[in-house]
Coordinates of C-alpha atoms and ligand atoms in Angstrom, one line a residue:
M1 CA 369.1 82.8 104.2
S2 CA 367.8 80.2 106.7
W3 CA 364.7 80.9 108.8
V4 CA 366.8 81.3 111.8
D5 CA 368.8 84.1 110.1
E6 CA 365.6 85.7 108.9
L7 CA 364.2 85.7 112.5
R8 CA 367.5 87.0 113.8
R9 CA 367.3 90.0 111.4
R10 CA 364.0 90.9 113.1
E11 CA 365.2 90.5 116.7
D12 CA 364.7 94.2 117.4
L13 CA 361.0 93.9 116.6
C14 CA 360.7 90.8 118.8
R15 CA 362.2 92.9 121.6
R16 CA 359.2 95.2 121.5
A17 CA 357.4 92.6 123.8
P18 CA 356.4 94.0 127.1
S19 CA 358.1 93.0 130.4
A20 CA 357.6 93.9 134.1
H21 CA 359.6 97.1 134.9
N22 CA 360.8 96.9 131.3
T23 CA 363.6 94.5 132.4
Q24 CA 363.6 92.7 129.0
P25 CA 364.8 89.5 130.7
W26 CA 365.0 87.5 127.5
L27 CA 368.2 86.1 125.8
L28 CA 368.0 84.5 122.4
R29 CA 370.3 81.7 121.5
Y30 CA 370.5 80.9 117.8
A31 CA 371.4 77.4 116.6
E32 CA 371.3 76.0 113.1
D33 CA 367.6 75.0 113.1
E34 CA 366.3 76.3 116.4
V35 CA 366.1 79.4 118.5
T36 CA 365.9 79.1 122.2
V37 CA 364.5 81.7 124.5
H38 CA 366.4 82.0 127.8
W39 CA 366.3 84.5 130.6
D40 CA 368.9 86.5 132.4
P41 CA 368.5 85.9 136.1
D42 CA 370.1 89.3 136.8
R43 CA 367.0 90.8 135.1
A44 CA 364.5 89.0 137.3
L45 CA 362.8 90.9 140.2
P46 CA 363.4 88.7 143.2
D47 CA 361.9 91.1 145.7
S48 CA 358.9 92.5 143.7
D49 CA 358.2 89.2 141.9
P50 CA 359.4 86.4 144.3
T51 CA 357.2 83.7 142.6
G52 CA 358.5 84.6 139.1
R53 CA 354.9 85.2 137.9
D54 CA 355.7 88.4 136.1
L55 CA 359.0 86.9 134.8
F56 CA 357.3 84.0 133.2
L57 CA 354.4 86.1 131.9
S58 CA 356.9 88.4 130.3
L59 CA 358.8 85.5 128.7
G60 CA 355.5 84.2 127.3
A61 CA 354.7 87.6 125.9
F62 CA 358.1 87.5 124.2
V63 CA 357.6 84.0 122.8
E64 CA 354.3 85.0 121.3
T65 CA 355.8 88.2 119.9
C66 CA 358.6 86.1 118.2
L67 CA 355.9 83.9 116.6
I68 CA 354.0 86.9 115.3
V69 CA 357.1 88.6 113.9
A70 CA 358.2 85.3 112.2
T71 CA 354.7 84.7 110.7
D72 CA 354.6 88.2 109.4
A73 CA 357.9 87.5 107.7
G74 CA 356.5 84.4 106.0
L75 CA 358.3 82.0 108.3
A76 CA 356.6 78.8 109.5
V77 CA 357.6 78.3 113.1
R78 CA 356.1 77.1 116.4
A79 CA 357.0 77.3 120.0
D80 CA 357.7 74.5 122.5
V81 CA 357.3 75.9 125.9
T82 CA 359.3 73.8 128.4
V83 CA 360.8 75.8 131.2
D84 CA 364.2 74.5 132.4
E85 CA 365.0 76.5 135.5
A86 CA 368.6 75.2 135.8
D87 CA 369.4 76.3 132.2
H88 CA 367.2 79.5 132.5
R89 CA 365.4 78.4 129.4
A90 CA 361.7 79.1 128.7
A91 CA 361.0 77.8 125.2
R92 CA 362.4 76.6 121.9
I93 CA 361.2 78.1 118.6
V94 CA 361.4 75.5 115.8
A95 CA 360.4 75.1 112.2
A96 CA 356.8 74.0 111.6
D97 CA 355.0 72.5 108.6
T98 CA 352.4 75.3 108.6
P99 CA 352.6 79.0 109.6
Y100 CA 351.5 80.0 113.1
R101 CA 347.8 81.1 113.0
T102 CA 347.6 84.7 114.3
P103 CA 345.5 87.7 113.4
F104 CA 348.4 90.0 114.4
S105 CA 351.0 91.6 112.2
A106 CA 354.4 93.0 112.9
G107 CA 352.7 96.5 112.7
A108 CA 350.5 95.5 115.7
V109 CA 353.6 94.6 117.7
E110 CA 355.1 98.1 116.9
R111 CA 351.9 99.9 117.8
R112 CA 351.2 98.3 121.2
R113 CA 352.3 100.3 124.3
C114 CA 351.2 100.8 127.9
A115 CA 349.7 104.1 128.9
R116 CA 349.7 105.1 132.5
G117 CA 348.1 108.5 132.3
R118 CA 344.4 109.3 132.5
Y119 CA 341.8 107.5 130.2
R120 CA 338.6 108.8 128.8
P121 CA 335.6 107.6 130.7
G122 CA 333.8 104.5 129.4
R123 CA 333.8 100.8 129.9
L124 CA 334.4 97.9 127.5
S125 CA 331.2 96.4 126.1
R126 CA 330.3 92.8 127.0
Q127 CA 330.8 91.9 123.4
T128 CA 334.4 93.2 123.3
V129 CA 335.2 91.4 126.5
A130 CA 333.8 88.1 125.1
E131 CA 335.8 88.6 121.9
L132 CA 339.0 89.0 123.9
G133 CA 338.9 85.5 125.3
A134 CA 337.6 83.2 128.0
G135 CA 340.2 83.8 130.7
L136 CA 339.3 87.4 131.3
R137 CA 337.1 88.9 134.0
H138 CA 335.8 92.4 133.7
L139 CA 335.3 94.7 136.7
P140 CA 334.5 98.4 137.0
G141 CA 337.7 100.2 137.8
R142 CA 336.2 102.0 140.9
E143 CA 335.8 98.6 142.7
L144 CA 339.6 98.3 142.8
A145 CA 340.5 101.8 143.8
A146 CA 340.9 101.0 147.5
M147 CA 342.8 97.8 146.7
L148 CA 345.2 99.8 144.5
S149 CA 345.9 102.3 147.3
A150 CA 346.6 99.5 149.8
A151 CA 348.8 97.7 147.4
D152 CA 350.8 100.9 146.5
R153 CA 351.3 101.6 150.2
R154 CA 352.7 98.1 150.6
M155 CA 354.9 98.5 147.5
F156 CA 356.4 101.8 148.6
G157 CA 356.6 100.8 152.2
T158 CA 358.6 97.5 151.6
P159 CA 362.2 98.6 151.5
A160 CA 363.4 95.7 149.3
V161 CA 360.6 96.3 146.8
A162 CA 361.2 100.1 146.7
R163 CA 364.9 99.5 146.2
E164 CA 364.2 97.2 143.3
L165 CA 361.8 99.7 141.7
R166 CA 364.5 102.5 142.2
Q167 CA 367.0 100.3 140.3
W168 CA 364.7 100.2 137.2
L169 CA 363.6 103.8 137.3
R170 CA 365.1 106.2 134.7
L171 CA 363.7 109.5 135.9
S172 CA 365.9 111.9 134.0
P173 CA 367.1 111.8 130.4
R174 CA 370.6 112.0 131.8
H175 CA 370.3 108.5 133.2
P176 CA 372.9 106.4 131.3
R177 CA 370.3 103.7 130.5
Y178 CA 367.5 106.1 129.6
E179 CA 367.2 104.7 126.0
M180 CA 367.8 101.1 127.0
D181 CA 365.5 99.7 129.6
G182 CA 363.6 100.4 132.8
L183 CA 360.8 102.9 133.4
T184 CA 361.4 106.4 132.2
D185 CA 359.7 109.6 133.6
R186 CA 358.0 109.9 130.2
A187 CA 356.7 106.3 130.2
L188 CA 355.3 106.9 133.7
G189 CA 353.6 110.0 132.5
L190 CA 355.5 112.2 135.1
G191 CA 356.3 115.9 134.6
R192 CA 359.9 117.1 135.4
I193 CA 359.0 118.2 138.9
E194 CA 357.1 115.0 139.7
A195 CA 360.0 112.9 138.4
A196 CA 362.5 114.8 140.5
G197 CA 360.3 114.5 143.6
L198 CA 360.0 110.7 143.1
A199 CA 363.7 110.4 142.6
A200 CA 364.4 112.4 145.7
A201 CA 361.8 110.5 147.8
L202 CA 363.3 107.1 146.8
S203 CA 366.9 108.0 147.3
P204 CA 368.3 105.7 150.0
T205 CA 368.8 108.4 152.7
A206 CA 365.5 110.2 152.2
Y207 CA 363.6 106.9 152.0
A208 CA 365.1 105.6 155.3
I209 CA 364.2 108.8 157.1
A210 CA 360.8 109.4 155.5
R211 CA 359.4 105.8 155.4
P212 CA 358.4 105.7 159.0
L213 CA 357.0 109.3 158.7
G214 CA 354.3 108.3 156.1
L215 CA 356.3 108.4 152.8
P216 CA 354.5 105.2 151.5
A217 CA 351.1 106.8 152.0
M218 CA 352.2 110.0 150.3
L219 CA 353.6 108.2 147.3
A220 CA 350.5 106.0 147.1
A221 CA 348.3 109.1 147.1
S222 CA 349.6 110.0 143.6
S223 CA 347.7 107.0 142.1
R224 CA 344.5 107.5 144.1
S225 CA 342.6 109.0 141.2
L226 CA 343.8 106.4 138.7
L227 CA 340.7 104.2 139.1
R228 CA 338.2 106.8 140.3
Y229 CA 336.5 107.2 137.0
D230 CA 334.0 105.2 135.0
G231 CA 336.5 102.8 133.5
S232 CA 337.3 99.1 133.0
V233 CA 339.7 96.7 134.7
L234 CA 340.4 93.3 133.2
V235 CA 341.8 90.4 135.2
L236 CA 343.5 87.5 133.4
V237 CA 342.5 84.3 135.3
G238 CA 344.2 81.0 134.7
R239 CA 345.9 78.0 136.2
A240 CA 349.4 78.7 137.2
A241 CA 350.4 75.3 138.6
T242 CA 353.7 75.2 136.7
A243 CA 356.1 77.7 135.1
D244 CA 355.2 76.3 131.7
R245 CA 351.5 77.2 132.3
V246 CA 352.5 80.8 133.3
V247 CA 354.5 81.2 130.2
E248 CA 351.5 80.1 128.1
Q249 CA 349.4 82.6 130.0
G250 CA 351.9 85.3 129.1
R251 CA 351.3 84.4 125.5
E252 CA 347.6 84.8 126.1
L253 CA 348.2 88.1 127.9
L254 CA 350.1 89.5 124.9
R255 CA 347.3 88.4 122.5
V256 CA 344.8 90.3 124.7
W257 CA 346.9 93.4 124.9
L258 CA 347.4 93.4 121.1
S259 CA 343.6 92.9 120.5
L260 CA 342.9 95.9 122.7
S261 CA 345.7 97.9 121.1
E262 CA 344.3 97.2 117.6
R263 CA 341.0 98.6 118.9
G264 CA 342.7 101.8 120.0
L265 CA 342.7 100.8 123.7
A266 CA 345.8 101.0 125.8
V267 CA 346.5 99.0 129.0
H268 CA 348.0 99.9 132.4
P269 CA 349.0 96.9 134.4
L270 CA 348.5 97.1 138.2
S271 CA 350.5 94.0 139.2
Q272 CA 351.0 95.5 142.7
I273 CA 347.4 94.4 143.5
L274 CA 348.5 90.8 143.0
D275 CA 351.9 91.2 144.8
C276 CA 350.2 92.3 148.0
A277 CA 348.8 89.2 149.7
A278 CA 345.9 91.1 151.3
T279 CA 344.7 92.8 148.1
A280 CA 345.3 89.7 146.0
R281 CA 343.0 87.8 148.4
T282 CA 340.3 90.5 148.2
L283 CA 340.4 90.5 144.4
E284 CA 340.4 86.7 144.1
G285 CA 337.4 86.6 146.6
R286 CA 335.5 89.1 144.4
L287 CA 336.1 86.9 141.3
N288 CA 334.8 83.7 142.8
L289 CA 337.6 81.6 141.3
K290 CA 337.4 77.9 140.9
P291 CA 339.9 75.7 142.8
G292 CA 343.3 75.8 141.1
E293 CA 342.6 79.1 139.4
S294 CA 344.3 82.4 140.2
A295 CA 344.5 86.0 139.0
L296 CA 347.7 86.3 136.9
A297 CA 347.4 89.9 135.6
V298 CA 345.4 92.9 136.4
F299 CA 345.2 96.0 134.2
R300 CA 343.0 98.9 133.5
T301 CA 342.2 99.5 129.9
G302 CA 340.7 102.4 127.9
R303 CA 341.4 105.2 125.5
P304 CA 344.2 107.3 126.8
M305 CA 343.8 111.1 126.9
R306 CA 347.4 111.5 125.7
E307 CA 349.3 109.5 123.2
P308 CA 351.6 107.2 125.3
T309 CA 355.4 107.3 124.9
R310 CA 357.2 104.5 123.1
S311 CA 359.3 102.7 125.7
A312 CA 363.0 102.1 125.5
R313 CA 364.6 98.8 124.4
I314 CA 368.1 97.4 124.3
P315 CA 369.0 97.0 120.6
A316 CA 369.6 93.4 119.5
G317 CA 373.2 92.3 119.7
R318 CA 374.1 95.0 122.0
R319 CA 376.1 93.9 125.0
H320 CA 374.4 95.2 128.1
D321 CA 375.1 95.4 131.8
H322 CA 375.5 92.4 134.2
G323 CA 378.1 91.0 131.8
L324 CA 375.6 89.3 129.6
S325 CA 375.0 89.5 125.9
T326 CA 371.6 89.7 124.2
A327 CA 372.3 87.2 121.5
Q328 CA 374.7 84.3 121.4
T329 CA 375.5 81.7 118.8
Ligands
FMN401 C1 353.9 90.7 133.4 C2 353.9 92.2 133.3 C3 353.6 92.9 134.5 C4 353.6 94.3 134.4 N1 353.3 95.0 135.6 C5 353.3 96.4 135.5 C6 352.8 97.1 136.6 O1 352.5 96.6 137.7 N2 352.7 98.5 136.5 C7 353.1 99.1 135.3 O2 353.0 100.4 135.3 N3 353.5 98.4 134.2 C8 353.6 97.1 134.3 N4 353.9 96.4 133.2 C9 354.2 97.1 131.9 C10 355.7 97.2 131.7 O3 356.3 98.1 132.6 C11 355.9 97.6 130.2 O4 355.5 96.5 129.4 C12 357.3 98.0 129.9 O5 357.7 99.2 130.6 C13 357.5 98.3 128.4 O6 356.6 99.3 128.0 P1 355.5 99.0 126.8 O7 354.7 97.9 127.2 O8 354.8 100.3 126.7 O9 356.3 98.7 125.6 C14 354.0 95.0 133.2 C15 354.3 94.2 132.1 C16 354.2 92.8 132.1 C17 354.5 92.0 130.9

């Protein structure tokens, strides 16, 4: 069996990579001696992620996951990251002379998951942060609590962003795509009543009526306590001048999340802080960035009080909505 076939047999594991809103934007194309990683533009988030930052970070996380899965299977491969926007291609995975060097196994890919509930109090030690990598900044969570509230109000108060979120929410097990993609009630840590309340609040009619009456502030209030404890927030800082660079930063982000996960620490991304211009400015001001640097990902991290749920994935080879297939030859 060729290395391409070996990797293809493991596509489901590669698909455990994280992606914003669990959109799983990747498409793999298998050729004789190369696998190319493309994206499905119908799975981008044009309103929530207009610059494509989260799209390219997610694609980078996927590329890194593919390399880890291949290496675990004894395959020697490497990735060439060259984004081609016209062809919606992020990278090529090709044979290499030596295996990719990674401390992570396929088991680590399986174990990693986001956790959005409460965490035990306690901050990361300086040594842990130093071990995680140079591009990370560590802040006490409390410092970002007001930023998170403002960013949530903006997120829930911007109709196009709320609509896009609604499209990817799966708030009841009866949703036809509950086991496939998007954000489920369980992944969001919502009880039945909370999930039903959120679904009702974001329904088009209720949203149109309640938005001017303070709905965004009400929805934002539910996350108010998320950072009001003695916990850690990490910010991935890097240069994002080109899409290629952002994909590379996505690879770095995945390595950081796996390093944390292997230490028993979960992450909860708070991208809305970067999506809101005002809070992004406040955060970047607090970090004293050098010219050309920007904050690319923000997430709280710690030991979750409850075991997080395993999120849904579209199985490899399964044709999914939008008329696209997940794998093509
Ligand atoms: C670039 C990026 C941005 C993300 N932003 C958020 C976010 O703002 N809020 C959130 O709750 N999850 C966020 N996530 C986490 C995804 O929703 C999560 O990876 C996906 O639902 C799959 O779940 P899993 O990571 O537990 O496998 C983000 C993930 C990525 C890769």
